[in-house]
XYZ file of C-alpha atoms in Angstrom:
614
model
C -83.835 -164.275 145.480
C -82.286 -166.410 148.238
C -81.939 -170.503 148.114
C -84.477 -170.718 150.543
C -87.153 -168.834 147.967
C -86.346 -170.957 145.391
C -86.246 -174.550 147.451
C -89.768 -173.793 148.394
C -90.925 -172.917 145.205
C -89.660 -175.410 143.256
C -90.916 -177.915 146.195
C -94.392 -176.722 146.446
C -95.984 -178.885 143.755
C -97.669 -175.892 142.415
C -94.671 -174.828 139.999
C -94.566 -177.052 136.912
C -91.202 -176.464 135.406
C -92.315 -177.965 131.524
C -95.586 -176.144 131.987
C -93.849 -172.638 132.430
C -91.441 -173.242 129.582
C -93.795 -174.056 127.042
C -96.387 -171.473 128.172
C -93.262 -168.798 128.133
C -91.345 -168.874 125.275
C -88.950 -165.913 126.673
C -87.889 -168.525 129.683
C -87.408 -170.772 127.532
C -84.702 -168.710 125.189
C -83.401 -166.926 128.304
C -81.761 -170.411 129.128
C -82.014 -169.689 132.742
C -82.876 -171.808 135.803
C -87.150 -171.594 135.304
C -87.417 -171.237 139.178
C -85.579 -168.210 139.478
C -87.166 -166.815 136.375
C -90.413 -166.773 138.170
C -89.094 -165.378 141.190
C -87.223 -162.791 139.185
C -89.127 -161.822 136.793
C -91.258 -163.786 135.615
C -94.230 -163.036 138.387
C -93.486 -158.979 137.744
C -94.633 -160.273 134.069
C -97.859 -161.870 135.358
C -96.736 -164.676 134.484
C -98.039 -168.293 136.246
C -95.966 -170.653 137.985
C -98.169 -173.781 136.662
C -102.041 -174.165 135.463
C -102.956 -174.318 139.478
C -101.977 -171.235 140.536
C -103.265 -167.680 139.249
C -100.223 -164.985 139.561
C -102.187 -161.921 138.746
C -105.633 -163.292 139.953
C -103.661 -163.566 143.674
C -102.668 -160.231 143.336
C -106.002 -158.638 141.721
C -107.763 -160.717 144.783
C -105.444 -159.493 147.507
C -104.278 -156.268 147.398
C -102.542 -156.327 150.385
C -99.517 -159.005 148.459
C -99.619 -156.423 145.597
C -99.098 -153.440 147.983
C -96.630 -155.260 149.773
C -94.589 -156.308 146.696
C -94.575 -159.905 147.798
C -94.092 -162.435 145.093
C -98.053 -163.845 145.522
C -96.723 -167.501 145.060
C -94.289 -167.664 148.282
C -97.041 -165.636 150.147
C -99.516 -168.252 149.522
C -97.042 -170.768 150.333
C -96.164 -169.065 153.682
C -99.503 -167.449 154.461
C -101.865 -167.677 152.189
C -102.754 -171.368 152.328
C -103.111 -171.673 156.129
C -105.334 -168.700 155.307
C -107.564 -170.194 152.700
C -106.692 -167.871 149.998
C -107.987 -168.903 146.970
C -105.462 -169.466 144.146
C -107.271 -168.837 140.927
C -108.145 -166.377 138.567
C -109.992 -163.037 140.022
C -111.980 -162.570 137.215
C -111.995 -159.281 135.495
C -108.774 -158.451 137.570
C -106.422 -159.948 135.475
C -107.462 -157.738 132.561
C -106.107 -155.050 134.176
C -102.152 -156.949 134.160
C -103.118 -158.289 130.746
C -104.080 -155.255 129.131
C -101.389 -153.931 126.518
C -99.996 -150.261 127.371
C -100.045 -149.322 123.412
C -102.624 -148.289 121.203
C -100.951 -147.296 117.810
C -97.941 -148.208 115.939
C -96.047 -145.326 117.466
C -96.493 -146.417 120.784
C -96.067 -149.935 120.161
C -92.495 -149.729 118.810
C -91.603 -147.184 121.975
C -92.554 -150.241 124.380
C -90.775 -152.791 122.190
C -87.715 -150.574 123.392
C -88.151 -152.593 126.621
C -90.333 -155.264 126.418
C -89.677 -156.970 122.885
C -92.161 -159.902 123.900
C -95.799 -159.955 122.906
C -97.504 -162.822 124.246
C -100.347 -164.018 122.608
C -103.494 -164.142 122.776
C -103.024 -161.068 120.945
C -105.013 -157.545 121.165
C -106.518 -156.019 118.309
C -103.554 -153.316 119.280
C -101.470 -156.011 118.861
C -102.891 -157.004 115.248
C -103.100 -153.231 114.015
C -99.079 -153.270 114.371
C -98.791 -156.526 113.194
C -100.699 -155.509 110.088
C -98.411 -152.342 109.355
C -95.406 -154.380 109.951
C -96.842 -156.730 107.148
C -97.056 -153.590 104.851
C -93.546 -152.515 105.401
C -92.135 -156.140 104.890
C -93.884 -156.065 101.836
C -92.598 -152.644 100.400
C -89.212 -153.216 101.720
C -89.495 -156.726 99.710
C -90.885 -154.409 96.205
C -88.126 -152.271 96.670
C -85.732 -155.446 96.443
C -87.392 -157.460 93.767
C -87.404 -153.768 91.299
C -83.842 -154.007 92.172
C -81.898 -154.297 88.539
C -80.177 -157.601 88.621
C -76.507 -155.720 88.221
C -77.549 -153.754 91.506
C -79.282 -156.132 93.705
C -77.074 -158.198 96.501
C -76.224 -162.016 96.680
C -77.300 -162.867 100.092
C -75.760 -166.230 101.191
C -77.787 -168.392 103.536
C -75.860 -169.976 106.383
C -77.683 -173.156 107.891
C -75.887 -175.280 109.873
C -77.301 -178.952 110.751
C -77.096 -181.940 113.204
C -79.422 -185.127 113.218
C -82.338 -183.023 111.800
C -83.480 -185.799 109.072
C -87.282 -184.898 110.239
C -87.498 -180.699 109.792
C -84.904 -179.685 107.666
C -86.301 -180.222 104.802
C -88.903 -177.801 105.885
C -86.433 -175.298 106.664
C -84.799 -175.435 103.031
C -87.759 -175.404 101.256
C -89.047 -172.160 103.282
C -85.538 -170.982 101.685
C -86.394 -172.266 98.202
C -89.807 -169.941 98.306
C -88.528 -166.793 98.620
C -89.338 -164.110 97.041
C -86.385 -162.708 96.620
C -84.162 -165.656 94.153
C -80.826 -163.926 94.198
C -79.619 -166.656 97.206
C -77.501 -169.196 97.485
C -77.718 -171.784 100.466
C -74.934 -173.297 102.265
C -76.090 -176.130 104.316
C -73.057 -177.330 106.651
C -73.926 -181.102 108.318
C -72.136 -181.198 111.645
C -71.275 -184.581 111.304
C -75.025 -186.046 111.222
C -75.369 -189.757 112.118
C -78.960 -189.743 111.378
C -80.870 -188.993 108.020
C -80.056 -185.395 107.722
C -77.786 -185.512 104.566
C -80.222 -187.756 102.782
C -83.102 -185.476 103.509
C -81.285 -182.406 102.684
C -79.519 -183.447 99.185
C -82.545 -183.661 96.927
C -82.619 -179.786 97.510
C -78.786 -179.549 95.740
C -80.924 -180.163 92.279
C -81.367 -176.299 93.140
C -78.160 -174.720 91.640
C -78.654 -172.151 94.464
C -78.254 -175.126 96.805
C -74.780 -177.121 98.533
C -74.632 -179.070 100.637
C -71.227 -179.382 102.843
C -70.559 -182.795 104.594
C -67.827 -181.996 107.998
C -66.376 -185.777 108.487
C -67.454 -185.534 112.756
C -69.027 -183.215 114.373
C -67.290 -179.976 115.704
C -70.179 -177.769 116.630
C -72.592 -175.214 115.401
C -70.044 -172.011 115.865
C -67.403 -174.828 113.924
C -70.365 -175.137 111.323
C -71.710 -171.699 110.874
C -68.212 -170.858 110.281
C -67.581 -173.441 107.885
C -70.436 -171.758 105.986
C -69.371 -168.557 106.074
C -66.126 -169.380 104.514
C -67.910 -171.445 101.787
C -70.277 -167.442 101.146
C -69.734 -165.530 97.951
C -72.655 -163.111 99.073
C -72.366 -159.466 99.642
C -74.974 -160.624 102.719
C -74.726 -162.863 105.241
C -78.057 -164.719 106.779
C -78.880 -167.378 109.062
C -81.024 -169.892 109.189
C -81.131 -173.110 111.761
C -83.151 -176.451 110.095
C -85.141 -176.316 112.970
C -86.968 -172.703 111.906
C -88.499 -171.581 108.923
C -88.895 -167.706 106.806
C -91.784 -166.881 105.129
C -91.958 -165.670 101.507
C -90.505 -162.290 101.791
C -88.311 -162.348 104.032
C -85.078 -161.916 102.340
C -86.793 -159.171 100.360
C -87.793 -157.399 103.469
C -84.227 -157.286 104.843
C -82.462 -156.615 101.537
C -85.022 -153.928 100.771
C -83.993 -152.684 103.963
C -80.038 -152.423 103.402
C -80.947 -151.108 100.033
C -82.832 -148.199 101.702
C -80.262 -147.789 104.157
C -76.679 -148.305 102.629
C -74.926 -147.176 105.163
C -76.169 -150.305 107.622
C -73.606 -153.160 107.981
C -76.258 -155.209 109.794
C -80.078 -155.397 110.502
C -82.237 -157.664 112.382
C -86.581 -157.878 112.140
C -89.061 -159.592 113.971
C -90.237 -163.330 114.638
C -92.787 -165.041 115.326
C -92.710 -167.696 118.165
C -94.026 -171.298 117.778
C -94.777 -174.465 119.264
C -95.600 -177.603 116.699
C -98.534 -178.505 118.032
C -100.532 -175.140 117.652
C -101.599 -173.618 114.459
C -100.837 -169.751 115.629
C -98.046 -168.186 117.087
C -97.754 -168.099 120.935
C -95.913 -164.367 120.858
C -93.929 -162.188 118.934
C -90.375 -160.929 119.399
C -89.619 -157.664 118.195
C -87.725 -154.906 119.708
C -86.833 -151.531 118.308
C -82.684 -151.545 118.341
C -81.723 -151.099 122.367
C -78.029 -150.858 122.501
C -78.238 -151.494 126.362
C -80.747 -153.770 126.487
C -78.344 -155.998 123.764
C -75.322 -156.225 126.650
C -78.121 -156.978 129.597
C -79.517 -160.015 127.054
C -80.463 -161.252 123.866
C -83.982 -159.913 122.667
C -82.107 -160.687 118.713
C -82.477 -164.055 117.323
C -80.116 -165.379 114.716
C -82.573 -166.385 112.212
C -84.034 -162.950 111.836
C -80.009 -161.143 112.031
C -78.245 -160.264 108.749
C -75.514 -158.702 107.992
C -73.118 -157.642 105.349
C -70.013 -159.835 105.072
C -67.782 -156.885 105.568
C -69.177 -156.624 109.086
C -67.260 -159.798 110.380
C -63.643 -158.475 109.764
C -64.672 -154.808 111.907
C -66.271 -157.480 114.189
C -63.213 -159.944 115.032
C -63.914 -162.728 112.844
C -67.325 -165.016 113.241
C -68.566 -167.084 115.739
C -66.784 -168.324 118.655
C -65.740 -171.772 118.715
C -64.899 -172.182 122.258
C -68.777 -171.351 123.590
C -71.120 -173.949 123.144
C -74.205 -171.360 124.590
C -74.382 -167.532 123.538
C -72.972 -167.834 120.576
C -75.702 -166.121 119.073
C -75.766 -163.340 121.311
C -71.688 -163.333 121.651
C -71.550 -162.171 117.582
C -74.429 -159.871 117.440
C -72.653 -158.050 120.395
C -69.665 -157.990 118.692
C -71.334 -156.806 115.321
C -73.054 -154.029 117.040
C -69.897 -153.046 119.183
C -68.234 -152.359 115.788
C -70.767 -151.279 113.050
C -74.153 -149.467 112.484
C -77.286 -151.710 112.543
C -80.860 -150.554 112.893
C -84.301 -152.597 113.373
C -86.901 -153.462 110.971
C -89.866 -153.810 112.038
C -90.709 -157.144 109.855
C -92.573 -159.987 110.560
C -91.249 -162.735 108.077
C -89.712 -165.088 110.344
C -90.838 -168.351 112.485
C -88.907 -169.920 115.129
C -89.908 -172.703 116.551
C -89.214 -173.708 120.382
C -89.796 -177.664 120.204
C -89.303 -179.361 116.805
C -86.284 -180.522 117.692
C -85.136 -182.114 121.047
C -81.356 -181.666 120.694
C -81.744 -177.775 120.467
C -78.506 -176.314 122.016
C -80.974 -174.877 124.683
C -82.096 -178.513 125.460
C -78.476 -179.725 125.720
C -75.488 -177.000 126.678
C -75.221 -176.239 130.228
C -75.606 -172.148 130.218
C -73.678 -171.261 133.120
C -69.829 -171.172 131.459
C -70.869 -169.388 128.721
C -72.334 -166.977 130.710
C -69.206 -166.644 132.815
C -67.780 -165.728 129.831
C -69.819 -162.847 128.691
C -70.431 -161.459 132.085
C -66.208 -161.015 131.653
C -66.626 -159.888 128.260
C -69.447 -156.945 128.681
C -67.401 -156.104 131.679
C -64.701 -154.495 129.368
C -64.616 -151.347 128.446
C -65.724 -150.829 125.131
C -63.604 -148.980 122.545
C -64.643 -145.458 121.873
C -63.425 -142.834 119.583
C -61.448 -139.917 121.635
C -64.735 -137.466 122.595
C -64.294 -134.152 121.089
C -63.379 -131.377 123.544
C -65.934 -129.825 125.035
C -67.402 -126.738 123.651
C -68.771 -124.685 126.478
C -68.334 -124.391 130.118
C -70.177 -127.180 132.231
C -70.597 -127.121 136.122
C -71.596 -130.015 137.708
C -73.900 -130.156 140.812
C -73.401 -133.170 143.010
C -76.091 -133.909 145.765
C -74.642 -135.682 148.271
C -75.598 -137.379 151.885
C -72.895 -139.950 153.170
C -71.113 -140.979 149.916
C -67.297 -140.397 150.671
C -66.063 -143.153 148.344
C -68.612 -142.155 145.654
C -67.307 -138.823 146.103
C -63.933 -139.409 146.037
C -63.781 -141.648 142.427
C -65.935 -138.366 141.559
C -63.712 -136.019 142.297
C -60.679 -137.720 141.093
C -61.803 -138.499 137.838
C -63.427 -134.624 137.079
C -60.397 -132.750 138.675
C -57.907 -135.147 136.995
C -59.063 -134.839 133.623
C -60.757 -131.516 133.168
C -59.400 -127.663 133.805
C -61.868 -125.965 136.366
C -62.249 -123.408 133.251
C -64.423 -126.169 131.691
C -65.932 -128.169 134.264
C -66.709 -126.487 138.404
C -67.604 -129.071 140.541
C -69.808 -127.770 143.086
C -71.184 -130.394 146.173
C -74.347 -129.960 148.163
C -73.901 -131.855 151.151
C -77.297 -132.782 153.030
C -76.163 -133.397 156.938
C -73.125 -135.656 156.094
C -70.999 -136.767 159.190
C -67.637 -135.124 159.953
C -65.893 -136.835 157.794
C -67.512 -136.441 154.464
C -67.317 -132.839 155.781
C -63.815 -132.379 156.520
C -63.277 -134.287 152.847
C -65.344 -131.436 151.613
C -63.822 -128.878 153.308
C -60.618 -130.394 151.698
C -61.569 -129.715 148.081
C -62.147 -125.738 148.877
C -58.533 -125.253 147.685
C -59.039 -126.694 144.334
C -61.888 -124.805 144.019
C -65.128 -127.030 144.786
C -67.899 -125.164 145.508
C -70.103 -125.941 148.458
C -72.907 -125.448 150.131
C -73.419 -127.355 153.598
C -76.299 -128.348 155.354
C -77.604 -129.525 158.370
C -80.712 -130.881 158.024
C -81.421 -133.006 155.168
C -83.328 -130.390 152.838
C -85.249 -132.199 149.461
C -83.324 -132.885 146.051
C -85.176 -129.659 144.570
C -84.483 -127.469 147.026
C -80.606 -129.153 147.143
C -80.394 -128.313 143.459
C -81.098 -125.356 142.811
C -78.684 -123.946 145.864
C -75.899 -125.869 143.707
C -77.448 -124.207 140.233
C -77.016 -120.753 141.908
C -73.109 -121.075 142.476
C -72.645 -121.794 139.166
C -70.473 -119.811 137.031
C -73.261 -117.490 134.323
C -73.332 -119.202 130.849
C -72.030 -122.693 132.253
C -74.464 -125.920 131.473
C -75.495 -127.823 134.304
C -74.764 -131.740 134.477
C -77.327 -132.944 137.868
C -75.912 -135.985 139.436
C -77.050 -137.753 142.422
C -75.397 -139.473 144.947
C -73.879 -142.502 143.541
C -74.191 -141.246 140.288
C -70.302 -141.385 138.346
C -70.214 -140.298 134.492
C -68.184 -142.458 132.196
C -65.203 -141.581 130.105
C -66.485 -139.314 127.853
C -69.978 -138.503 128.914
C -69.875 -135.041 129.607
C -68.767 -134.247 126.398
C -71.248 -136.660 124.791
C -74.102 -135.408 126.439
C -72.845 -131.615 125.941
C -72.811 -132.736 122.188
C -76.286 -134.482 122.863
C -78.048 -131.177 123.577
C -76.128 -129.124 120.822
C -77.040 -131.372 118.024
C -79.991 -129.501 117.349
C -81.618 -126.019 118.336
C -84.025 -127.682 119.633
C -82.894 -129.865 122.098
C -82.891 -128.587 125.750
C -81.909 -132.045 127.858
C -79.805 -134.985 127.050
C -79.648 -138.064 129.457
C -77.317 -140.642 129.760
C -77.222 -144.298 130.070
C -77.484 -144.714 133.853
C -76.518 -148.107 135.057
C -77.379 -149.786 137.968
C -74.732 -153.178 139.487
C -76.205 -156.665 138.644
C -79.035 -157.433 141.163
C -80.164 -154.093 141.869
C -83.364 -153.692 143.753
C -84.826 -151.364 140.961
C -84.281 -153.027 137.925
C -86.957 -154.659 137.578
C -89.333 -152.005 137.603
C -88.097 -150.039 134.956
C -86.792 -152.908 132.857
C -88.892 -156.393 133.527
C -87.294 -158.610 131.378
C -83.697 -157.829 132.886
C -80.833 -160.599 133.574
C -80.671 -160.342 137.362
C -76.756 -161.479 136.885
C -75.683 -158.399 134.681
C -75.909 -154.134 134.730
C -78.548 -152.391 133.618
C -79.501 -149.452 132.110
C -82.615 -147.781 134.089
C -82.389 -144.450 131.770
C -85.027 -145.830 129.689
C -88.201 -146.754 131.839
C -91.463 -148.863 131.986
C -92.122 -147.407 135.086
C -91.422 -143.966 133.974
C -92.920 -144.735 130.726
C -90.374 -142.053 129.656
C -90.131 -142.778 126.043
C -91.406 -140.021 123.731
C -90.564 -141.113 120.031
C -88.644 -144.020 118.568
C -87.936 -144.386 115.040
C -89.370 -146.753 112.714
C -86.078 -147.926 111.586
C -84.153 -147.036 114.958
C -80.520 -147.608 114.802
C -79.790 -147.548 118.951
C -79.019 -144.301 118.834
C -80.891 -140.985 119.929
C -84.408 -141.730 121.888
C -86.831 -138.228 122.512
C -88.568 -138.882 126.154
C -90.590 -136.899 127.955
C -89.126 -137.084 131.552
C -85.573 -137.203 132.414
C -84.608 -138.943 135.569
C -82.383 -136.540 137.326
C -79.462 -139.282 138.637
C -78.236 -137.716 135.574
C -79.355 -135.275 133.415
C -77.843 -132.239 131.144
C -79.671 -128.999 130.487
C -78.566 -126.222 128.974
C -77.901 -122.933 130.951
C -80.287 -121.187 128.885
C -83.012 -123.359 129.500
C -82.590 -123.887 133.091
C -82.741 -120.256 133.630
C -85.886 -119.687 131.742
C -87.664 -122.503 133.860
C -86.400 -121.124 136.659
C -85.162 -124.240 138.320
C -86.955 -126.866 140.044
C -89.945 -126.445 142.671
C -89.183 -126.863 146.205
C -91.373 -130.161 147.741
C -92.904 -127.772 150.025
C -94.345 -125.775 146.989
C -95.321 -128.714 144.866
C -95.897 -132.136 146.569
C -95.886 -133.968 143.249
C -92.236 -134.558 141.026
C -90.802 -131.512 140.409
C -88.735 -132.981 137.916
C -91.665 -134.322 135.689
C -92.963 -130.812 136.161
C -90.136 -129.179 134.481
C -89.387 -131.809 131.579
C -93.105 -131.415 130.960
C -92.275 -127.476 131.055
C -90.093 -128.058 128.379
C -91.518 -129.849 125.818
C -94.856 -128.114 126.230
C -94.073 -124.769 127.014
C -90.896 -123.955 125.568
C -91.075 -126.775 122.610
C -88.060 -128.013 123.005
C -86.819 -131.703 123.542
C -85.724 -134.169 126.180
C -83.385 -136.909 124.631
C -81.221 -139.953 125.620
C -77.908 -140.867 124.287
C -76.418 -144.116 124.241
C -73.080 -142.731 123.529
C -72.902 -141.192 127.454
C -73.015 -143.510 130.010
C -73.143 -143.021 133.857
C -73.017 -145.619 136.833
C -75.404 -145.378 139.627
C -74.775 -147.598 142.991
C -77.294 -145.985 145.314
């Protein structure tokens, strides 16, 4: 997106910046620049730039914008209007961008992998998941209130406050009604000139109530904190006076950790709100994405709990120095540190405009995200990988990439023997210098095959498969393509974890602003990496768990940047088809081989991760 896209945009009368916001709650709680979220994602989305102009019904109308992959508002703007396009709905076109891709709970919690947004009006899809969310809320919630008193947790209730006199008495109350009575609520003021204390104090009757006065106002990390020093809970939850739970929630979530003691943290679903309408305008809920999590927040804090234990493993609690993130800056660090899973719950309200000093309305986002663009760039701390177990060679196709090639080979040949990892390099009509590099590595004993004219990545493959040493696995990477510390032994692990697994895949990140993103991730922060390994445009995502905890994902196609397979199974497939044999993907041809023919399974592992920069 250049200044010039957005000047226009923003100019052109027909993008209404309030209009967007309230008709998108996810631009709203992205806290980015509504302009560029249009022009970023928010037109991928379908979404409109104001009630005069018809995103999808532009496209559905003109197929030559959608073919073209124009953003439909700027082409109207440049084209369109001298043209007398019409701007508008296209009638029945739209249901085709509207139209949900899930039809059962299964495949609704697979697509809340990447897209943890449901905007309403909602599908009867969309109400047929909603309805067995309901029913696990409610026996997670049974299995808490059987608890025996000497067994079931003290969950302390962390709600921080400032010049909320007109809704937080709303938010206690929905606190008061739980379920689940073994609470106690901390409510911090942050140094409240209005009403607030007055309005919450007739709640302290409760014995399960206090009420902390801070003498001037420090901020809500300064104020959470406070709180969390005050807890005597086993559990820690979070609640702003601007939101509200509904009856079960605590049940749900404690149910949850007691079903799962070996969780330090868990985090459900919510539903969004404006004041003004009686129904929900979406629903947030995404099954536990550890890469989605460092692209951007899908978690919200009043649907996030976590066991008090979790803070110390995490660094402490929230950081006083950010005044945006804050949210998103713990839960990182929580997840960085400790197992946490998703429930899929829906006990939880949060509410975009009851209050008009939300942090959102007031912070200015771009220092704090400075900050965690710094902070996701470190590396994150990893136990030692185990050595590996078996041979692995690993097949490079390459065309052009001497720097790519030469961070590859430094960091294979400097930290593995050749008696566990051969490097062998198919080189596609590379100049004379990426040769003569090549030609280089012969001594250290890099296999290679040369050729002149630029043959397909099939074809490329398996002439690399066939030097291979008999017996060794086979790690595919494509030009660009550099595995992380660790990787190869995590995905060799991957694949060995079970019998029955033939593939494992990495995380395979792509820099900040790469073209692709998008497509296989729509909701993605333009300004930070992302991990493409899981894809809507792929669809690639077999079978999720119902209470996922971010770690192994079965799909059904492998994208081949990157990708594992076992000797065994490569053999019996016998490699990949040449383009000239099959003009359709050869690789989708052999995952689908796999799982249907030989029964065994494709799987992703967040615990490998490999950067792509092609």
């Amino acid at each position: 997106m250049s200044s010039v896209d957005r000047a226009e945009v923003a100019e052109s009368g027909l993008f209404r910046e309030d209009w967007y916001l309230n008709h998108y709650p996810d631009a709203a709680m992205a806290g980015v620049d509504p302009v560029s979220h249009y022009l970023e994602n928010g037109a991928a989305l379908g979404y409109d730039p104001g009630p005069g102009f018809s995103t999808c019904g532009y496209w559905g109308r003109y197929p030559d914008v959608a073919s073209a992959g124009m953003n439909p508002l700027l082409h109207y703007l440049r084209h369109g209007r001298d043209e007398g396009r019409a701007t508008g709905p296209a009638g029945r076109e739209r249901d085709g961008f509207d139209r949900k891709p899930y039809r059962n709970f299964s495949e609704f919690l697979r697509h809340s992998l990447l897209q943890p947004l449901v905007k309403a009006p909602f599908s009867e899809d969309d109400l047929c998941s909603f309805a067995v969310m309901g029913r696990i809320g409610a026996q997670l919630a049974e299995r808490a209130l059987s608890c025996p008193d000497s067994e079931a947790p003290l969950v302390s209730v962390v709600m921080p406050a400032f010049n909320r006199e007109t809704v937080i008495a709303e938010a206690i109350a929905s606190v008061l009604l739980q379920s689940y009575g073994r609470f106690e609520l901390i409510v911090v003021d942050d140094g409240s000139t209005d009403g607030t204390v007055s309005a919450a104090l007739p709640h302290a009757a409760d014995p399960r109530v206090r009420v902390e006065r801070c003498p001037e106002r420090r901020g809500v990390s300064a104020a959470r904190n406070r709180g969390i020093a005050l807890a005597k809970g086993a559990l820690i939850a979070y609640l702003d006076s601007d939101n509200t739970w509904l009856p079960d929630y605590l049940g749900a979530m404690v149910g949850a950790f007691l079903q799962s003691p070996e969780i330090e943290a868990a985090y459900s679903g919510q539903y969004i709100c404006r004041s003004e309408e009686p129904e929900p305008v979406a629903v947030r809920f995404g099954s536990y994405n550890k890469s989605l999590l460092r692209n951007h927040n899908y978690i919200d804090l009043n649907c996030f709990m976590h066991r008090s234990s979790a803070l110390e493993r995490a660094g402490g609690g929230f950081c006083e120095t950010l005044t945006r993130l804050v949210d998103w800056e713990l839960i990182l660090r929580i997840s960085r540190s400790c197992p946490m899973v998703s429930v899929p719950v829906l006990q939880s309200n949060y509410f975009h405009d009851r209050a008009d000093n939300t942090i959102t309305r007031t912070e200015t986002l771009a220092p704090a995200l400075e900050v965690m663009t710094k902070r996701l760039a470190e590396p994150v701390a990893v136990d030692p990988p185990a050595p590996l177990a078996g041979p692995v060679a690993v097949v490079v196709v390459n065309r052009e990439g001497l720097e790519p090639l030469h961070a590859l080979v430094d960091d294979l040949c400097g930290t593995y023997s050749r008696a566990d990892v051969e490097l062998i390099v198919v080189d596609n009509g590379s100049s004379a210098p990426v040769r003569d590099y090549l030609e280089s590595l012969r001594p250290m004993g890099v296999g290679l095959v040369f050729s002149d004219l630029d043959c397909d990545f099939p074809s490329a493959a398996n002439q690399g498969a066939a030097l291979a040493r008999p017996g060794a696995d086979i790690l595919f990477l494509g030009a660009g393509s550099l595995p992380g510390r660790g990787a190869v032994e995590a995905l060799q692990a991957a694949v060995y974890a079970s019998p029955d697994v033939a593939i494992s895949v990495p995380q395979i990140v792509v820099p900040a602003g790469h073209a692709d993103a998008g497509m296989h991730v729509p909701d993605t922060l333009d300004a930070l990496p992302c991990d493409v390994s899981l894809s809507l445009r792929h669809r690639n995502v077999a079978r999720v768990g119902t209470f996922h905890d971010g770690e192994r994902v079965e799909l059904d196609y492998a994208p081949f940047s990157c990708v594992y397979i076992k000797r065994e199974v490569w053999d019996r497939c016998g490699g990949l088809a040449a383009d000239g044999d099959c003009p359709v993907s050869p690789e989708r041809i052999l995952c689908d081989y796999v799982r249907q023919v030989l029964g065994m399974k494709i799987v992703y592992t967040p615990a490998a991760l490999a950067r792509h920069n092609a």
